[in-house]
Amino acid sequence: MRCFLRQHDKREYYKNLSPATLFPLSRLPFHLRQPTFGPRIPIMRTLITNIRQLCQVETGNERKNRVSGADMAMLPSLENAWLLVENGLIHSFGTMETLPEMQADETIDATGRLVLPAWCDSHTHLVFAAPREQEFTDRIKGLSYEEIARRGGGILNSARRLNEATEGFLYEQSLQRLHEVMAQGTGAIEIKSGYGLNPEAELKMLRVIRRLKETTSIPIKASFLAAHAYPIEYKQDHEGYLKQIIEVMLPQVAGEGLADYMDVFCEEGFFSVADTERLLEAGWKYGLKPKIHANQLHYSGGVQVGVKHKAVSVDHLECVGEAEIEALKNGNTMPTLLPGAAFFLGIQYQPARKIIDAGLPVCLATDYNPGSCPSGNVPLLLTIACTQLKMTPEEAINSVTINGAAALELENKLGTIAVGKKANLIITKPMSSIAYIPYNYGNNPVERLIC
């Protein structure tokens, strides 16, 4: 039987709680209060107790929207803690000595376990028709990513296969992948189009993403990425394809409300800075904020054009020098690093230390895709970030929680443990510290995802 506190009991309950760890009733956000008239709203409570370490907590009224520079090394935590979830939101938390008497629909004993915000993966290509393991073998034999692309592989290979696939097939395959990454702790995700490269197939991808939004419990953001590569039929007519994106695809995408962001692969051999500017300006006219691929293979100017056009994030960033650092300092664009792709392609890693030491934030994302990073495994991403980018475990966790949320514009709802935020949480398997997550590479640290 479910038991709920009466209004009088609630007043006594709140009165006895520690003000350092919980808002008094009078200061609770309006949406957390019970009405004093009319029908009562059923309350569902989950109480997590004996938490070894409650990580990434925010107390008081102040809320951060990202962490930068030296602050990335700090991960505020409580030892031996409890946390109460009410109707899907974080209601209160504190140390075990402050735990009041209460009733809950479910009580979880987290002895020996950590609780932290779920991962926010802000850059993926999770909707695709088929893997590309033959290209993996080709690279082992000496072909470069660019050489494979020039032979019709890479993105064009995925586009051919996606055009042949039905929307139902794409949905089922993508849903399976989404469940796999959720089992590894992903609690919010961005998914791009970009393997269609024509109006019908791009819309098909975006409709699959919309269906995933409607049928899963985690927040999903969609990016329109028709400017991922020039399709074969427009290989000698770049202007024709740009016009098709701007004049044909964008109105349909916006008309159906299928995308949150406008993405472009700004890179030598793909879309130039001038092309990118034109596409981003067109996207803004339809309310699609920029969120772009930049500086993966060359110093392409993508970082600068992204900052200029107020991109939410610029992603990849293997090639970052002083000019890129200065541009990022002069804007609010989130630098998002995708070291999983650098690992899989065997190319240079992103200079995370240079970016952090310049006082900037860093976000990490998987780049889950069938060609250059066929993995959405965030715990493995954290290991790569620590071992190859020389980020500390705390910096890496910040990069996929609060900064990942910021790169999805969800920092007011996700990314930290704070009263009123969505209960989007990882309960780990038993472990001694946060550093064990990247240390214990290849193994899934997640016992349970609450979302």
JSON list of N, CA, C and O in Angstrom, two decimals, residues 10 31 39:
[
{"chain": "A", "resi": 10, "resn": "LYS", "atom": "N", "xyz": [3.62, 17.01, 6.70]},
{"chain": "A", "resi": 10, "resn": "LYS", "atom": "CA", "xyz": [4.64, 17.62, 5.86]},
{"chain": "A", "resi": 10, "resn": "LYS", "atom": "C", "xyz": [5.27, 18.82, 6.54]},
{"chain": "A", "resi": 10, "resn": "LYS", "atom": "O", "xyz": [6.50, 19.00, 6.50]},
{"chain": "A", "resi": 31, "resn": "HIS", "atom": "N", "xyz": [6.56, 24.06, -8.31]},
{"chain": "A", "resi": 31, "resn": "HIS", "atom": "CA", "xyz": [6.11, 22.79, -8.84]},
{"chain": "A", "resi": 31, "resn": "HIS", "atom": "C", "xyz": [6.36, 21.62, -7.89]},
{"chain": "A", "resi": 31, "resn": "HIS", "atom": "O", "xyz": [5.86, 20.52, -8.12]},
{"chain": "A", "resi": 39, "resn": "PRO", "atom": "N", "xyz": [-8.34, 18.63, -5.60]},
{"chain": "A", "resi": 39, "resn": "PRO", "atom": "CA", "xyz": [-7.92, 17.22, -5.47]},
{"chain": "A", "resi": 39, "resn": "PRO", "atom": "C", "xyz": [-6.43, 17.10, -5.22]},
{"chain": "A", "resi": 39, "resn": "PRO", "atom": "O", "xyz": [-5.62, 17.85, -5.77]}
]
